[in-house]
XYZ file of C-alpha atoms in Angstrom:
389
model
C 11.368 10.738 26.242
C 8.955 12.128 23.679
C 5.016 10.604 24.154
C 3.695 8.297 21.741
C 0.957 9.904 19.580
C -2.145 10.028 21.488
C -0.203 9.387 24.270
C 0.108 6.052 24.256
C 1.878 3.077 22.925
C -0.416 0.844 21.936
C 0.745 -3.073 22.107
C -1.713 -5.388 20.823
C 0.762 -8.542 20.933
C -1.243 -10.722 23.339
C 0.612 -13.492 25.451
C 0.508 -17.080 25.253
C -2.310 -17.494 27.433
C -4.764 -15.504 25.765
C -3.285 -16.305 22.164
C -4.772 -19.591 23.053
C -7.668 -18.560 23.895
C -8.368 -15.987 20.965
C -8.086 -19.391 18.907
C -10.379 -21.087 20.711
C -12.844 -18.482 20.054
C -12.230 -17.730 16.588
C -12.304 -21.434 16.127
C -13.902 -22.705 12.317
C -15.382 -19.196 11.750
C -14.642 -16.612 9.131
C -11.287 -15.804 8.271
C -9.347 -12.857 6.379
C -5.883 -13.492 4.007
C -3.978 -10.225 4.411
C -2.141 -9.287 1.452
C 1.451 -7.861 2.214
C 0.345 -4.384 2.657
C -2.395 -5.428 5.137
C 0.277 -7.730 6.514
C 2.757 -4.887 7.187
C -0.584 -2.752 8.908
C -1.779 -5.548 11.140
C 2.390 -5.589 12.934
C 2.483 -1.961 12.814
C -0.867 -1.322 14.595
C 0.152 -4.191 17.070
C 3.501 -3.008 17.787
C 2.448 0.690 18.001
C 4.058 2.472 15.125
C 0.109 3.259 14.131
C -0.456 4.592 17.846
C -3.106 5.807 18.781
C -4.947 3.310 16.455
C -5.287 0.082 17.481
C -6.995 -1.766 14.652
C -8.036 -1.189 11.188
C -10.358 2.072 10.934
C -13.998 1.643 11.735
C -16.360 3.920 9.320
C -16.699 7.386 11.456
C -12.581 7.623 11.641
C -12.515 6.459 8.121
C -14.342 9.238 6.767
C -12.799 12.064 9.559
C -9.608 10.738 8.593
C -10.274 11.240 4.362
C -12.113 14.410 4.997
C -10.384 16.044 7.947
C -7.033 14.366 8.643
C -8.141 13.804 12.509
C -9.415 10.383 14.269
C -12.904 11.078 15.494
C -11.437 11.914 18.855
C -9.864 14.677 17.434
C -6.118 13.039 17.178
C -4.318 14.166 13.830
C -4.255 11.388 11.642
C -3.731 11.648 7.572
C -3.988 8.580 5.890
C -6.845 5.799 6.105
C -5.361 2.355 7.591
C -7.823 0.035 6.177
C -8.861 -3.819 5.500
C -10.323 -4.429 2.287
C -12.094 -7.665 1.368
C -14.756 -8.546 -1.071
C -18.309 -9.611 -1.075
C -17.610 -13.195 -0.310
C -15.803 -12.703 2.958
C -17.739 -10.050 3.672
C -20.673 -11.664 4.015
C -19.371 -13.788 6.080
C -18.137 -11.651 8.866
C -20.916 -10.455 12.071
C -20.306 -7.329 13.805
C -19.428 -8.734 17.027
C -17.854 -11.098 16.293
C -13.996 -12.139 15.768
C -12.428 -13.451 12.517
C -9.249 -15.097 12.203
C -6.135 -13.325 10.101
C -4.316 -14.807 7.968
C -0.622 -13.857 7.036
C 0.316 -13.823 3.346
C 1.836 -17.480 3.807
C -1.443 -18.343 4.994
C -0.241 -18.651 8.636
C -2.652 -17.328 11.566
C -1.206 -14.646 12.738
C -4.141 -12.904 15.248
C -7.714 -12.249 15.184
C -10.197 -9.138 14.712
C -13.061 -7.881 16.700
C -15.409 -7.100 13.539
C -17.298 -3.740 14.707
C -18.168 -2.461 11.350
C -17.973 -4.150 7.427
C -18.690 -1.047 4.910
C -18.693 0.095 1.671
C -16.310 3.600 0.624
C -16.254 5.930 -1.935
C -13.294 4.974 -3.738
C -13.289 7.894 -5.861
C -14.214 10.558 -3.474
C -11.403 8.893 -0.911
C -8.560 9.603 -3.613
C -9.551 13.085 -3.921
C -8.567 13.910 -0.756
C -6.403 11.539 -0.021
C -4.308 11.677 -2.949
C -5.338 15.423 -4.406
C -6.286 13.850 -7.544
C -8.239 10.935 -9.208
C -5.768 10.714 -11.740
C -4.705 6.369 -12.533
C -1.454 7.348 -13.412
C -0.792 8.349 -9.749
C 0.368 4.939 -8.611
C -1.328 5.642 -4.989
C -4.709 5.916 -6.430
C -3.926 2.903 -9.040
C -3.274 1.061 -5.785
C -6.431 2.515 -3.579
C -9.137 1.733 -6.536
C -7.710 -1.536 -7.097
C -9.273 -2.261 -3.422
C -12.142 -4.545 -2.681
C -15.411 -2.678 -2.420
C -15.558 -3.462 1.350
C -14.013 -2.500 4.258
C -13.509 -4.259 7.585
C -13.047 -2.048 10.898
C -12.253 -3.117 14.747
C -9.449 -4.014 16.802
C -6.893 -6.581 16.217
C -5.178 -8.770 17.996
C -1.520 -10.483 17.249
C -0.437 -14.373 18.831
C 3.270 -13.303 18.402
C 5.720 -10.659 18.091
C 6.323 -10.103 13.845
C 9.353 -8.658 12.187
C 10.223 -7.584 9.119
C 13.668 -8.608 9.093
C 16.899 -8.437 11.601
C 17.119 -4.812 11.588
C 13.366 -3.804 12.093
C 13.762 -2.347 15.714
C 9.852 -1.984 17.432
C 9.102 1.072 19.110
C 9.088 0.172 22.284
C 12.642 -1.088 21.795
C 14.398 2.297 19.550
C 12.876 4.334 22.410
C 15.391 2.051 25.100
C 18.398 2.269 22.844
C 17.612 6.346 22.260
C 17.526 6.136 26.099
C 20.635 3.722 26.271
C 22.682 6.235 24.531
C 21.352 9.280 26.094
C 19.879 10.853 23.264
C 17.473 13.142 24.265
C 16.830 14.633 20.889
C 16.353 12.748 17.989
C 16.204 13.020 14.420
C 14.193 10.899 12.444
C 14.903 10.396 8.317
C 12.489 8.941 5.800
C 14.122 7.395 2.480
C 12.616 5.012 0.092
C 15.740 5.485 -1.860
C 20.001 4.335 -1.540
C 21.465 7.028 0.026
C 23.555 9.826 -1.976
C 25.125 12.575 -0.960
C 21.886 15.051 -0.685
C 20.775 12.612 1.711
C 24.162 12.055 3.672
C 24.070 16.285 3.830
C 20.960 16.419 4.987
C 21.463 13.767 7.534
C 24.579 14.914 8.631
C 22.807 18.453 9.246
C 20.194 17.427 11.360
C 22.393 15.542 13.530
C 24.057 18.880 13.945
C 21.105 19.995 15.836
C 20.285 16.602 17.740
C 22.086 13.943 19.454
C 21.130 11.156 17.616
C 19.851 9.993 13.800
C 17.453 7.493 13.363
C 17.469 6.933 9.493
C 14.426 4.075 8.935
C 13.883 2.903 5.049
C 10.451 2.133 3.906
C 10.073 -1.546 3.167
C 7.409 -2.584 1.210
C 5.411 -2.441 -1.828
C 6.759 -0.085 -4.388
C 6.442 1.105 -7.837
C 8.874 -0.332 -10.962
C 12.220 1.170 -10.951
C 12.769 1.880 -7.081
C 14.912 0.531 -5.185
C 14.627 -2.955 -3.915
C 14.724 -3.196 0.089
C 17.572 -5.226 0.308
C 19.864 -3.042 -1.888
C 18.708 0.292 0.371
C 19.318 -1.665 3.580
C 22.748 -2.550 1.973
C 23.635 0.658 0.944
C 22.866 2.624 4.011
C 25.019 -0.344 5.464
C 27.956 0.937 3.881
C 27.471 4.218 4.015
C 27.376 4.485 8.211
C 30.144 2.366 8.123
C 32.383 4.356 6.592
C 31.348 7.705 7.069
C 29.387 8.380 10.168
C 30.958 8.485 13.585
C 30.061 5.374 15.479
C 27.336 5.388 17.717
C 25.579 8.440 16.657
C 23.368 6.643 14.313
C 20.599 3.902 14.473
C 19.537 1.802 11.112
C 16.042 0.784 11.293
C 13.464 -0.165 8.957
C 9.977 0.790 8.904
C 7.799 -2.205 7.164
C 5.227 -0.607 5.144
C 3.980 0.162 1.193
C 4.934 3.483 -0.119
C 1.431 5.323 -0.475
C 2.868 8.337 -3.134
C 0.477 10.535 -0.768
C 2.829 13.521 -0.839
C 2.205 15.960 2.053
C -0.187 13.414 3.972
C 2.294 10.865 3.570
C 4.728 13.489 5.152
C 2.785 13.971 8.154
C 1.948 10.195 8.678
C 5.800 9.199 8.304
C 6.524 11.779 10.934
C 3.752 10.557 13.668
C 6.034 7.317 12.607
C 9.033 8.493 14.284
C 7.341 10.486 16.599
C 5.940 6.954 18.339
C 9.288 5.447 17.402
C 10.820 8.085 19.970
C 12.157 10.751 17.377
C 11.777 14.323 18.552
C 12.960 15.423 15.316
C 11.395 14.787 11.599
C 13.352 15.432 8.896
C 11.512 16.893 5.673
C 13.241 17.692 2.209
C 12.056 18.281 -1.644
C 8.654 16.534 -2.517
C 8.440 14.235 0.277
C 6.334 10.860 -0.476
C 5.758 12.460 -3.840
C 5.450 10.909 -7.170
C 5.748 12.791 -10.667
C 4.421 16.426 -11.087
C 1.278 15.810 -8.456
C 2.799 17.754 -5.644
C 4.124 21.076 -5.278
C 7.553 20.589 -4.534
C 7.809 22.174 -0.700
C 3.936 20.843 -0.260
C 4.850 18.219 2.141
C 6.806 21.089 4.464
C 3.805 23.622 4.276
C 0.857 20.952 5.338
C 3.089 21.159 9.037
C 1.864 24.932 8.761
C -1.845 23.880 7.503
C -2.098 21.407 10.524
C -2.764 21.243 14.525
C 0.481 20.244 16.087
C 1.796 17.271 15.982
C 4.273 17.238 18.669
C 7.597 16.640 16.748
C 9.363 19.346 15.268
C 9.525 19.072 11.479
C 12.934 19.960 9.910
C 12.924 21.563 6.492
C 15.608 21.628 3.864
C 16.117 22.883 0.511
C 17.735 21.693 -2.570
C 21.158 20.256 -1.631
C 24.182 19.668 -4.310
C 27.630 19.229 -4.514
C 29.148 22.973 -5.711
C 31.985 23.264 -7.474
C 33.248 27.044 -6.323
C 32.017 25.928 -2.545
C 34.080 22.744 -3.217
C 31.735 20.227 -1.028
C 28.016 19.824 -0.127
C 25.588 22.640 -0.144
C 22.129 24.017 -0.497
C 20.185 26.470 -1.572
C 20.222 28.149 1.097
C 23.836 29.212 1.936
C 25.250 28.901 -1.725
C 25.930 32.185 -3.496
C 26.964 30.401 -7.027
C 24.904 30.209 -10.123
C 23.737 26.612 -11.326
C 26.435 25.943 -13.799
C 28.684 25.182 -10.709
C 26.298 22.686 -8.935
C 26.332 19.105 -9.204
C 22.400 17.998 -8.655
C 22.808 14.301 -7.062
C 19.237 13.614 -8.762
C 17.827 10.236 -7.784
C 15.968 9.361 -10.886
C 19.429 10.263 -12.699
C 21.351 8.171 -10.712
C 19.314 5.060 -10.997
C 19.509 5.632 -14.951
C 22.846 5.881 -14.922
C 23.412 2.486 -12.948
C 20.768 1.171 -14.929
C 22.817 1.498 -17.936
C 26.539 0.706 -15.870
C 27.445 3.778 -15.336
C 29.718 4.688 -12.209
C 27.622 7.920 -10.728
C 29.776 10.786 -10.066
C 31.546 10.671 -6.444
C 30.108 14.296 -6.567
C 26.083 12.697 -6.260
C 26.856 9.555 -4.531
C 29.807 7.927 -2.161
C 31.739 5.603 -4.126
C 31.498 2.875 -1.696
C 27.910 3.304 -2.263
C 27.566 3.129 -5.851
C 29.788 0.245 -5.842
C 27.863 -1.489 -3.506
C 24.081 -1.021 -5.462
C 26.110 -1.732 -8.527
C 27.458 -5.031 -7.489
C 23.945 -6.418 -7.016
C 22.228 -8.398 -8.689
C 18.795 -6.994 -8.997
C 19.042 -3.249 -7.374
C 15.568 -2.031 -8.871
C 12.099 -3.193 -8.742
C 10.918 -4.796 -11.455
C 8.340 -6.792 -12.235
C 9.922 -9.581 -12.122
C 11.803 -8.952 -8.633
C 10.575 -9.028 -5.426
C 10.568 -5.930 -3.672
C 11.859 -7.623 -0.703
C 10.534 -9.973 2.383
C 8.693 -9.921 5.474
C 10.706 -12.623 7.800
């Protein structure tokens, strides 16, 4: 099996005994309301889909992480996992001591060990992070509507949080990959219903690996994406009637979309890698948003990078050609463009949008049928996104 990143899985879900005593500590002192992003962090740091990091970043790996995409210790790490809070509950928190969290139905959920409360740069951190300062980007809309103040140290969890009934923890994919004897794993990002680029793509990496772990992002995202029930739905479908049973493994990975383009890439893959993946899959404009990235940007940072220890696995365009008379790419198709059928995501969403049936060419009909049937498929702003359970 495949080490976690850094080596080890971190678990920072304490036991009863202890839980009791954390609260004991933390007693009537300060406390911190996570929002639902901060929410997500605090069970992935616990659980060890963060691993190596086991708490939200103190200053020094802040700023190595903005500037350099490495932990202080060296360990590759792109994007900053933060707390933000204002001035209020800053001042209220001592380095040294713990402060109670709070989930976003006000519940306690764990404690931190405050080691540092600082100020960032928001403007210089969306530079790098994001490649541009630009408020259209709705990553850096997000990042510089933080508080001015960040909190960093170790956390601590009472109990074991999921996301909902098909969020499988590392610790547990790694026994079913083990279960089924898959030494060799792919791992697939999507923040989208699956069509049939996606099924193509999948479908090709399994070709080279004995088992698929497709995991949808769940969390915060921007108007006009898919809502996480609809995604979880449609994937649903699709393994059900098209994938050979057992060969697969539906997950979900709680967390906001960051639009951080090739960082995002690399982050999502450290994902899977401490999820047990050996594998990372990595298409067209991964994490992207827009015109920000260059297209194959998120496959060339593997290049730019020290690495990683999963295998990245690139693919082109894919599209249903009609001379080839299936699925194809780039790659391997000799036709010109007026015989491909682009299964576009923005297109498709329009086109359900306005009631339209997609083509069977860009998406499974079972599929379309199913995000057509409900009742809210898209993010608005009106509509939840989704729920932590």
């Amino acid at each position: 099996m495949i080490e976690p990143h850094g080596g080890r899985l971190v678990d920072k879900v304490v036991g009863d005994k202890y839980a009791d005593q954390l609260r004991n500590e933390v007693g009537r002192g300060p406390r911190i309301d996570l929002n639902v992003s901060q929410y997500q962090d605090a069970i992935n740091i616990a659980t060890g889909r963060f691993s190596p990091i086991d708490g939200y970043l103190t200053q020094n790996d802040f700023l190595k992480v903005v500037h350099d995409m490495t932990l202080e210790n060296g360990v590759t790490w792109p994007l900053p996992i933060t707390l933000d809070v204002d001035s209020t509950v800053a001042e209220d928190l001592t380095p040294g001591e713990k402060a109670l969290l709070r989930s976003p139905a006000e519940e306690p959920i764990g404690v931190i060990d405050v080691e540092e409360v600082y100020k960032h740069n928001k403007d210089d951190t969306v530079e790098y992070v994001f490649g541009t300062a630009d408020q259209d980007h709705p990553g850096v809309a997000n990042y510089l509507n933080q508080e001015d103040f960040l909190v960093g140290g170790p956390i601590y969890l009472f109990d074991e949080h999921r996301y909902n009934s098909r969020d499988l923890l590392p610790a547990e994919s790694r026994v079913l990959f083990s279960h089924r004897d898959w030494e060799t794993v792919a791992g697939f990002q999507t923040r989208n219903a699956p069509h049939r680029a996606h099924e193509y793509i999948q479908k090709s990496a399994l070709e080279q690996t004995d088992g698929l772990l497709i995991q949808p992002k769940l969390g915060d995202k921007k108007v006009d994406d898919y809502r996480d029930d609809t995604i979880l739905g449609a994937y649903e479908t699709l393994i059900e009637e098209y994938y050979r049973e057992g060969m697969v493994a539906l997950s979900v990975f709680p967390s906001q979309m960051r639009y951080a383009g090739p960082r995002e890439a690399i982050f999502d893959a450290i994902v899977r890698k401490n999820q047990g993946c050996t594998h990372f899959v990595v298409g067209r404009d991964h994490a992207g948003v827009g015109d920000y990235y260059h297209e194959f940007g998120a496959q060339r940072i593997f290049g730019d990078i020290a690495d990683i220890g999963i295998e990245p696995l690139f693919y082109d365009y894919s599209f249903y050609c009609h001379s080839c008379d299936g699925m194809t790419s780039e790659k391997i198709c000799p036709h010109g463009s007026e015989e491909q059928v682009h299964p576009s995501g923005s297109r498709i969403r329009s086109l359900i949008g306005e009631g339209k049936q997609p083509s069977a060419k860009m998406m499974r009909p079972e599929v379309a049928s199913y995000v057509m049937d409900a009742d809210e498929p898209f993010v608005t702003e009106d509509a939840p996104v989704g729920g932590v359970q």
